[in-house]
Structures are given as structure tokens and as C-alpha cells.
mmCIF file of C-alpha atoms in Angstrom:
data_model
loop_
_atom_site.group_PDB
_atom_site.id
_atom_site.type_symbol
_atom_site.label_atom_id
_atom_site.label_comp_id
_atom_site.label_asym_id
_atom_site.label_seq_id
_atom_site.Cartn_x
_atom_site.Cartn_y
_atom_site.Cartn_z
ATOM 1 C CA UNK A 1273 16.369 44.900 -36.778
ATOM 2 C CA UNK A 1274 17.990 41.460 -37.305
ATOM 3 C CA UNK A 1275 15.879 38.466 -36.304
ATOM 4 C CA UNK A 1276 17.165 38.291 -32.727
ATOM 5 C CA UNK A 1277 14.933 35.350 -31.811
ATOM 6 C CA UNK A 1278 16.694 33.096 -34.291
ATOM 7 C CA UNK A 1279 18.691 30.238 -32.809
ATOM 8 C CA UNK A 1280 22.255 30.766 -34.027
ATOM 9 C CA UNK A 1281 23.231 27.617 -35.893
ATOM 10 C CA UNK A 1282 25.314 26.963 -38.978
ATOM 11 C CA UNK A 1283 28.948 27.280 -39.995
ATOM 12 C CA UNK A 1284 31.325 29.811 -38.477
ATOM 13 C CA UNK A 1285 31.193 32.177 -41.461
ATOM 14 C CA UNK A 1286 27.397 32.338 -41.434
ATOM 15 C CA UNK A 1287 27.273 32.878 -37.680
ATOM 16 C CA UNK A 1288 29.886 35.614 -37.960
ATOM 17 C CA UNK A 1289 27.789 37.437 -40.555
ATOM 18 C CA UNK A 1290 24.685 37.199 -38.368
ATOM 19 C CA UNK A 1291 26.488 38.700 -35.402
ATOM 20 C CA UNK A 1292 28.134 41.409 -37.503
ATOM 21 C CA UNK A 1293 24.717 42.436 -38.863
ATOM 22 C CA UNK A 1294 23.286 42.567 -35.360
ATOM 23 C CA UNK A 1295 26.153 44.631 -33.976
ATOM 24 C CA UNK A 1296 25.988 47.108 -36.872
ATOM 25 C CA UNK A 1297 22.258 47.582 -36.285
ATOM 26 C CA UNK A 1298 22.866 48.061 -32.571
ATOM 27 C CA UNK A 1299 25.476 50.767 -33.180
ATOM 28 C CA UNK A 1300 22.992 52.714 -35.310
ATOM 29 C CA UNK A 1301 20.036 52.392 -32.920
ATOM 30 C CA UNK A 1302 18.882 55.453 -30.989
ATOM 31 C CA UNK A 1303 17.332 55.810 -27.550
ATOM 32 C CA UNK A 1304 18.746 55.179 -24.071
ATOM 33 C CA UNK A 1305 18.331 51.378 -24.158
ATOM 34 C CA UNK A 1306 17.631 48.492 -26.537
ATOM 35 C CA UNK A 1307 16.360 45.049 -25.444
ATOM 36 C CA UNK A 1308 17.206 42.020 -27.596
ATOM 37 C CA UNK A 1309 16.328 38.326 -26.970
ATOM 38 C CA UNK A 1310 18.569 35.612 -28.425
ATOM 39 C CA UNK A 1311 18.581 31.799 -28.338
ATOM 40 C CA UNK A 1312 21.921 29.941 -28.483
ATOM 41 C CA UNK A 1313 22.753 26.218 -28.736
ATOM 42 C CA UNK A 1314 25.028 24.423 -26.285
ATOM 43 C CA UNK A 1315 28.708 25.171 -26.829
ATOM 44 C CA UNK A 1316 28.221 28.212 -29.043
ATOM 45 C CA UNK A 1317 31.016 30.785 -28.719
ATOM 46 C CA UNK A 1318 30.649 34.497 -29.484
ATOM 47 C CA UNK A 1319 34.149 35.781 -30.360
ATOM 48 C CA UNK A 1320 35.759 38.811 -28.746
ATOM 49 C CA UNK A 1321 33.907 42.050 -29.503
ATOM 50 C CA UNK A 1322 32.856 45.305 -27.870
ATOM 51 C CA UNK A 1323 29.875 47.672 -27.910
ATOM 52 C CA UNK A 1324 29.529 51.435 -27.646
ATOM 53 C CA UNK A 1325 26.670 50.659 -25.208
ATOM 54 C CA UNK A 1326 26.911 48.879 -21.876
ATOM 55 C CA UNK A 1327 25.244 45.451 -21.802
ATOM 56 C CA UNK A 1328 23.092 43.842 -19.125
ATOM 57 C CA UNK A 1329 23.410 40.195 -20.209
ATOM 58 C CA UNK A 1330 20.661 38.128 -18.564
ATOM 59 C CA UNK A 1331 20.730 34.308 -18.669
ATOM 60 C CA UNK A 1332 17.033 33.443 -18.588
ATOM 61 C CA UNK A 1333 17.832 29.761 -19.183
ATOM 62 C CA UNK A 1334 21.261 28.121 -19.250
ATOM 63 C CA UNK A 1335 24.697 29.156 -17.983
ATOM 64 C CA UNK A 1336 26.922 31.711 -19.721
ATOM 65 C CA UNK A 1337 30.682 32.210 -19.321
ATOM 66 C CA UNK A 1338 31.964 35.717 -20.130
ATOM 67 C CA UNK A 1339 35.709 36.220 -20.609
ATOM 68 C CA UNK A 1340 37.645 39.505 -20.686
ATOM 69 C CA UNK A 1341 41.302 40.387 -20.190
ATOM 70 C CA UNK A 1342 40.420 41.029 -16.544
ATOM 71 C CA UNK A 1343 39.150 37.498 -15.860
ATOM 72 C CA UNK A 1344 36.060 35.355 -16.243
ATOM 73 C CA UNK A 1345 32.514 35.634 -14.971
ATOM 74 C CA UNK A 1346 29.843 32.953 -14.625
ATOM 75 C CA UNK A 1347 26.224 33.920 -15.336
ATOM 76 C CA UNK A 1348 23.747 31.214 -14.218
ATOM 77 C CA UNK A 1349 19.928 31.435 -14.504
ATOM 78 C CA UNK A 1350 18.288 34.267 -12.517
ATOM 79 C CA UNK A 1351 21.489 36.303 -12.869
ATOM 80 C CA UNK A 1352 22.882 38.877 -15.268
ATOM 81 C CA UNK A 1353 26.254 40.390 -16.042
ATOM 82 C CA UNK A 1354 26.890 44.086 -16.388
ATOM 83 C CA UNK A 1355 29.476 44.747 -19.125
ATOM 84 C CA UNK A 1356 30.490 48.426 -19.341
ATOM 85 C CA UNK A 1357 30.617 50.096 -22.754
ATOM 86 C CA UNK A 1358 33.856 49.523 -24.666
ATOM 87 C CA UNK A 1359 34.826 46.356 -22.747
ATOM 88 C CA UNK A 1360 36.166 43.673 -25.082
ATOM 89 C CA UNK A 1361 34.610 40.323 -24.187
ATOM 90 C CA UNK A 1362 33.731 36.885 -25.519
ATOM 91 C CA UNK A 1363 30.786 34.697 -24.506
ATOM 92 C CA UNK A 1364 30.526 30.892 -24.247
ATOM 93 C CA UNK A 1365 27.257 28.966 -23.834
ATOM 94 C CA UNK A 1366 27.211 26.117 -21.295
ATOM 95 C CA UNK A 1367 24.055 24.283 -22.313
ATOM 96 C CA UNK A 1368 21.252 25.702 -24.472
ATOM 97 C CA UNK A 1369 20.915 29.362 -23.523
ATOM 98 C CA UNK A 1370 17.937 31.701 -23.666
ATOM 99 C CA UNK A 1371 19.521 35.145 -23.355
ATOM 100 C CA UNK A 1372 17.908 38.533 -22.810
ATOM 101 C CA UNK A 1373 20.252 41.502 -23.204
ATOM 102 C CA UNK A 1374 19.579 45.174 -22.568
ATOM 103 C CA UNK A 1375 22.079 47.503 -24.258
ATOM 104 C CA UNK A 1376 22.345 50.826 -22.390
ATOM 105 C CA UNK A 1377 23.886 54.140 -23.423
ATOM 106 C CA UNK A 1378 26.654 55.045 -20.923
ATOM 107 C CA UNK A 1379 24.936 58.337 -20.019
ATOM 108 C CA UNK A 1380 21.388 56.922 -19.913
ATOM 109 C CA UNK A 1381 21.052 57.645 -16.171
ATOM 110 C CA UNK A 1382 23.329 58.517 -13.273
ATOM 111 C CA UNK A 1383 24.639 55.765 -11.013
ATOM 112 C CA UNK A 1384 25.133 52.947 -13.534
ATOM 113 C CA UNK A 1385 27.876 50.479 -12.442
ATOM 114 C CA UNK A 1386 31.376 51.386 -13.581
ATOM 115 C CA UNK A 1387 32.947 47.912 -13.567
ATOM 116 C CA UNK A 1388 32.231 44.342 -14.589
ATOM 117 C CA UNK A 1389 29.948 42.482 -12.192
ATOM 118 C CA UNK A 1390 27.455 39.635 -11.938
ATOM 119 C CA UNK A 1391 24.164 40.612 -10.322
ATOM 120 C CA UNK A 1392 21.081 38.814 -9.065
ATOM 121 C CA UNK A 1393 17.882 39.434 -11.041
ATOM 122 C CA UNK A 1394 14.983 40.478 -8.825
ATOM 123 C CA UNK A 1395 11.358 39.651 -9.600
ATOM 124 C CA UNK A 1396 10.775 43.266 -10.639
ATOM 125 C CA UNK A 1397 13.782 43.343 -12.978
ATOM 126 C CA UNK A 1398 12.858 40.002 -14.521
ATOM 127 C CA UNK A 1399 9.387 41.329 -15.332
ATOM 128 C CA UNK A 1400 10.808 44.558 -16.759
ATOM 129 C CA UNK A 1401 13.300 42.721 -19.006
ATOM 130 C CA UNK A 1402 10.602 40.371 -20.329
ATOM 131 C CA UNK A 1403 8.285 43.332 -20.943
ATOM 132 C CA UNK A 1404 11.003 45.475 -22.556
ATOM 133 C CA UNK A 1405 11.700 42.952 -25.311
ATOM 134 C CA UNK A 1406 8.101 43.428 -26.519
ATOM 135 C CA UNK A 1407 8.642 47.157 -27.093
ATOM 136 C CA UNK A 1408 9.585 48.683 -30.471
ATOM 137 C CA UNK A 1409 13.386 48.673 -30.542
ATOM 138 C CA UNK A 1410 15.901 51.155 -31.890
ATOM 139 C CA UNK A 1411 14.001 54.423 -31.394
ATOM 140 C CA UNK A 1412 12.895 56.882 -28.741
ATOM 141 C CA UNK A 1413 10.243 55.661 -26.291
ATOM 142 C CA UNK A 1414 6.985 57.401 -25.459
ATOM 143 C CA UNK A 1415 4.116 56.809 -23.040
ATOM 144 C CA UNK A 1416 4.010 53.401 -21.390
ATOM 145 C CA UNK A 1417 7.133 52.194 -23.221
ATOM 146 C CA UNK A 1418 9.127 55.111 -21.811
ATOM 147 C CA UNK A 1419 7.908 54.317 -18.297
ATOM 148 C CA UNK A 1420 8.822 50.619 -18.590
ATOM 149 C CA UNK A 1421 12.301 51.307 -19.941
ATOM 150 C CA UNK A 1422 12.849 54.191 -17.529
ATOM 151 C CA UNK A 1423 12.085 52.001 -14.511
ATOM 152 C CA UNK A 1424 14.310 49.224 -15.916
ATOM 153 C CA UNK A 1425 17.222 51.655 -16.196
ATOM 154 C CA UNK A 1426 16.720 52.943 -12.660
ATOM 155 C CA UNK A 1427 16.651 49.393 -11.268
ATOM 156 C CA UNK A 1428 20.060 48.438 -12.712
ATOM 157 C CA UNK A 1429 22.107 50.211 -9.981
ATOM 158 C CA UNK A 1430 19.975 48.477 -7.306
ATOM 159 C CA UNK A 1431 20.641 44.899 -8.452
ATOM 160 C CA UNK A 1432 22.555 42.887 -5.794
ATOM 161 C CA UNK A 1433 26.101 41.967 -6.787
ATOM 162 C CA UNK A 1434 26.933 38.231 -6.692
ATOM 163 C CA UNK A 1435 30.386 36.636 -6.128
ATOM 164 C CA UNK A 1436 30.560 34.989 -9.544
ATOM 165 C CA UNK A 1437 33.480 36.896 -10.985
ATOM 166 C CA UNK A 1438 36.882 35.290 -11.256
ATOM 167 C CA UNK A 1439 39.401 38.077 -11.910
ATOM 168 C CA UNK A 1440 42.910 37.005 -12.903
ATOM 169 C CA UNK A 1441 46.068 38.740 -11.626
ATOM 170 C CA UNK A 1442 48.109 40.806 -14.067
ATOM 171 C CA UNK A 1443 51.373 39.186 -12.929
ATOM 172 C CA UNK A 1444 52.114 36.312 -15.380
ATOM 173 C CA UNK A 1445 53.309 33.947 -12.628
ATOM 174 C CA UNK A 1446 50.213 34.504 -10.512
ATOM 175 C CA UNK A 1447 47.944 34.265 -13.545
ATOM 176 C CA UNK A 1448 49.548 30.923 -14.482
ATOM 177 C CA UNK A 1449 48.830 29.597 -10.977
ATOM 178 C CA UNK A 1450 45.203 30.688 -11.340
ATOM 179 C CA UNK A 1451 44.836 28.976 -14.704
ATOM 180 C CA UNK A 1452 46.224 25.727 -13.271
ATOM 181 C CA UNK A 1453 43.804 25.931 -10.351
ATOM 182 C CA UNK A 1454 40.809 26.510 -12.638
ATOM 183 C CA UNK A 1455 41.824 23.412 -14.616
ATOM 184 C CA UNK A 1456 41.886 21.319 -11.404
ATOM 185 C CA UNK A 1457 40.179 23.174 -8.519
ATOM 186 C CA UNK A 1458 40.614 22.015 -4.927
ATOM 187 C CA UNK A 1459 39.597 23.593 -1.603
ATOM 188 C CA UNK A 1460 42.879 22.513 0.001
ATOM 189 C CA UNK A 1461 45.276 24.845 -1.837
ATOM 190 C CA UNK A 1462 47.162 26.975 0.706
ATOM 191 C CA UNK A 1463 48.646 30.438 0.586
ATOM 192 C CA UNK A 1464 52.106 29.065 1.440
ATOM 193 C CA UNK A 1465 51.989 26.632 -1.519
ATOM 194 C CA UNK A 1466 50.977 29.388 -3.926
ATOM 195 C CA UNK A 1467 53.581 31.786 -2.526
ATOM 196 C CA UNK A 1468 56.338 29.168 -2.884
ATOM 197 C CA UNK A 1469 55.270 28.389 -6.462
ATOM 198 C CA UNK A 1470 55.374 32.112 -7.288
ATOM 199 C CA UNK A 1471 58.784 32.558 -5.607
ATOM 200 C CA UNK A 1472 57.372 35.098 -3.150
ATOM 201 C CA UNK A 1473 57.063 35.441 0.593
ATOM 202 C CA UNK A 1474 53.641 34.796 2.095
ATOM 203 C CA UNK A 1475 53.186 38.478 2.898
ATOM 204 C CA UNK A 1476 54.263 39.681 -0.560
ATOM 205 C CA UNK A 1477 52.039 37.103 -2.231
ATOM 206 C CA UNK A 1478 48.903 37.978 -0.271
ATOM 207 C CA UNK A 1479 49.399 41.694 -0.896
ATOM 208 C CA UNK A 1480 50.058 41.229 -4.620
ATOM 209 C CA UNK A 1481 47.170 38.814 -5.121
ATOM 210 C CA UNK A 1482 44.659 41.067 -3.361
ATOM 211 C CA UNK A 1483 45.936 44.188 -5.113
ATOM 212 C CA UNK A 1484 45.653 42.598 -8.565
ATOM 213 C CA UNK A 1485 42.341 40.743 -8.113
ATOM 214 C CA UNK A 1486 40.532 42.604 -5.345
ATOM 215 C CA UNK A 1487 40.029 39.256 -3.569
ATOM 216 C CA UNK A 1488 41.802 37.159 -0.983
ATOM 217 C CA UNK A 1489 43.107 33.798 -2.193
ATOM 218 C CA UNK A 1490 40.510 32.031 -0.021
ATOM 219 C CA UNK A 1491 37.587 33.915 -1.600
ATOM 220 C CA UNK A 1492 39.047 33.569 -5.089
ATOM 221 C CA UNK A 1493 39.478 29.817 -4.571
ATOM 222 C CA UNK A 1494 35.867 29.404 -3.434
ATOM 223 C CA UNK A 1495 34.604 31.297 -6.461
ATOM 224 C CA UNK A 1496 36.740 29.123 -8.736
ATOM 225 C CA UNK A 1497 35.158 26.025 -7.188
ATOM 226 C CA UNK A 1498 31.717 27.506 -7.887
ATOM 227 C CA UNK A 1499 32.764 28.025 -11.507
ATOM 228 C CA UNK A 1500 33.533 24.325 -11.753
ATOM 229 C CA UNK A 1501 30.395 23.228 -9.896
ATOM 230 C CA UNK A 1502 27.598 25.316 -11.441
ATOM 231 C CA UNK A 1503 27.568 23.878 -14.978
ATOM 232 C CA UNK A 1504 27.723 20.331 -13.614
ATOM 233 C CA UNK A 1505 24.869 20.964 -11.187
ATOM 234 C CA UNK A 1506 22.848 22.574 -13.966
ATOM 235 C CA UNK A 1507 23.383 19.383 -15.998
ATOM 236 C CA UNK A 1508 21.870 17.367 -13.137
ATOM 237 C CA UNK A 1509 25.001 15.708 -11.736
ATOM 238 C CA UNK A 1510 24.640 14.451 -8.141
ATOM 239 C CA UNK A 1511 25.817 16.891 -5.489
ATOM 240 C CA UNK A 1512 27.965 14.198 -3.849
ATOM 241 C CA UNK A 1513 29.908 13.491 -7.039
ATOM 242 C CA UNK A 1514 30.528 17.187 -7.723
ATOM 243 C CA UNK A 1515 31.650 17.855 -4.135
ATOM 244 C CA UNK A 1516 34.065 14.909 -4.027
ATOM 245 C CA UNK A 1517 35.456 15.630 -7.513
ATOM 246 C CA UNK A 1518 36.290 19.161 -6.367
ATOM 247 C CA UNK A 1519 38.249 17.767 -3.426
ATOM 248 C CA UNK A 1520 35.865 18.519 -0.565
ATOM 249 C CA UNK A 1521 36.187 16.114 2.356
ATOM 250 C CA UNK A 1522 32.429 16.016 2.869
ATOM 251 C CA UNK A 1523 29.229 17.034 1.135
ATOM 252 C CA UNK A 1524 28.152 19.270 4.076
ATOM 253 C CA UNK A 1525 31.395 21.268 3.698
ATOM 254 C CA UNK A 1526 30.644 21.826 0.018
ATOM 255 C CA UNK A 1527 27.016 22.786 0.753
ATOM 256 C CA UNK A 1528 28.148 25.271 3.417
ATOM 257 C CA UNK A 1529 30.506 26.963 0.947
ATOM 258 C CA UNK A 1530 27.820 26.994 -1.763
ATOM 259 C CA UNK A 1531 25.180 28.574 0.507
ATOM 260 C CA UNK A 1532 27.639 31.170 1.790
ATOM 261 C CA UNK A 1533 28.542 32.222 -1.756
ATOM 262 C CA UNK A 1534 25.132 32.085 -3.458
ATOM 263 C CA UNK A 1535 22.605 32.264 -0.670
ATOM 264 C CA UNK A 1536 20.968 28.953 -1.593
ATOM 265 C CA UNK A 1537 21.794 25.256 -1.407
ATOM 266 C CA UNK A 1538 22.990 23.277 -4.443
ATOM 267 C CA UNK A 1539 19.658 21.430 -4.446
ATOM 268 C CA UNK A 1540 17.809 24.749 -4.468
ATOM 269 C CA UNK A 1541 19.991 25.951 -7.325
ATOM 270 C CA UNK A 1542 19.340 22.812 -9.380
ATOM 271 C CA UNK A 1543 15.605 23.037 -8.714
ATOM 272 C CA UNK A 1544 15.619 26.648 -9.890
ATOM 273 C CA UNK A 1545 17.556 25.754 -13.042
ATOM 274 C CA UNK A 1546 15.074 22.974 -13.870
ATOM 275 C CA UNK A 1547 12.107 25.275 -13.262
ATOM 276 C CA UNK A 1548 13.620 27.897 -15.528
ATOM 277 C CA UNK A 1549 14.074 25.370 -18.324
ATOM 278 C CA UNK A 1550 10.490 24.171 -18.054
ATOM 279 C CA UNK A 1551 9.007 27.668 -17.776
ATOM 280 C CA UNK A 1552 11.295 30.375 -19.213
ATOM 281 C CA UNK A 1553 8.706 33.062 -18.458
ATOM 282 C CA UNK A 1554 8.603 32.377 -14.740
ATOM 283 C CA UNK A 1555 9.307 35.251 -12.385
ATOM 284 C CA UNK A 1556 11.998 35.074 -9.726
ATOM 285 C CA UNK A 1557 13.629 31.951 -8.346
ATOM 286 C CA UNK A 1558 15.557 30.674 -5.365
ATOM 287 C CA UNK A 1559 18.621 32.789 -6.099
ATOM 288 C CA UNK A 1560 16.814 36.041 -6.890
ATOM 289 C CA UNK A 1561 16.959 38.687 -4.175
#
């Protein structure tokens, strides 16, 4: 197995060879699941690729941005992203990232998620992921190892989904509006303004946007604001500055939105991110279910 604990540094050609070696090994591995730890430096970008296995990508430390043709997903500490087998995706590191990935055969168990989603990592799942990376990788499991990996697989369908996906519409005009909003998010954008910019009636716009993204514009807008806020909060920026930069009239309004979307306050999130950086082996956190 490639040295998965290595921090990926060097020129693009060298990094490409390291990833290609890892992916080739992964495609040849047997068994229902394989657990691989990896350390990445700030700003590192994994180019578009796909696996024959599904991937549970867990950000133990740091924030990860996953991009597919369907949209973008933010994976902060104490969270993971489920990437179904065959999904082409790229990965960007926002800060130094300590990643733990479990690669799962599509037919490993019944009930595995069918679509892309960000999930909260429970205390039990965190412990199972940390324990699974110690097991011999690439073969069939027996005894205790089989029990650990079997329980891990059965816990995946029970992980709570989090609103950290940002799907983009398929319509080019609507997608362009979304890209502009992501570049300069604001809580004050209205449906009428977006509908006028798209040359659509309010009713046609709301139906098209929901049909193509699965979200209302209001929910999508809030999730886009979270996308902009999380990396800055993880870097230790003051809550007031982040809230005002995003266009919120008051800090309490921003905190209310944040707690509604993530179940914790920005201060609680920042405290959890700091704790994770100081103690990567800790169990749970303020955002875990």
C-alpha cells in the first residue's frame, strides 16, 4: 500500500504520480472497505477523478471543499462527505487537512446512501474510523477486524445529513447567478431580483430553481453564506467581521442563521475546530450528533 500518512508536498508531477499510485492500489484492493489516512497542506488541490468504490471522506482536522458537476460541498471538522462510486470529483484543502477516508464497495451492505451528502460524524463513528485505519488494509477481514469494519459499514446509513451541500442548477443562466452569488454572498438577495436577472417570472423561477437544486432560493442562499463563513471562522476571524462582510445587518441575525443550519453557534464551531487541531484524536465535538 502507498505511504498514505505522507504529507503530499512537491511539484505537480510528483504529486500526480503519488495519487495515481494510490488510486491504482485502491482499485486492486479486496474486501468490503478500505480505510486510508492522509495529511494535506493548505491549498492542495486533488484534480478530478473517480473511484469504483464509494468514499466516506472525513475531515478530522481542517476544512475540505469537494466539487462535482452537481455542485459543491463543504466538509468542516467533525463531518464527512459521502461520495457514491463512479462520481467524478475534485478536492481542495482549506487549511492544513488531516483526512480519514473509508472506501466502500457499492454492494458492501444494504441501505448505503445513493447520492452526494455531507453528514455529521458521531462519537461512535469517529472511534470506528480511527480504529479502522489501524487494521491491515486491502484484504478480507477476520475476527475483531471484521467486527470493527462491519459496525462501521452499518453506521454509515445512520449518520445525520448536514445542510452543507451547494448544488448548482443545470440551467446556464441560473448557474451563472449562483456563481456570482458565491463570489459575493449576501443575505438580502431576493427571489424577484434573481427572477428578473434570469428573464423569468417569479413562479417559473422558483419552480425551476427548486426542481434543479432540490432547495428553495432562501435555503440555498443560507448555505452559500455558510460556505463563505466556515473557512474564515476556522482561521480565527472575529464573528462580527465575518457577519458584516457577508451583509448581515447584525451579528445576532448571523448567529441565528448559523445555529439553525449547523446546530451550534459560530463560537462553538470555532472552539471545536481549535480543539480538533490541538488534539486530532479527540472523540466527538460540538457539531457531532
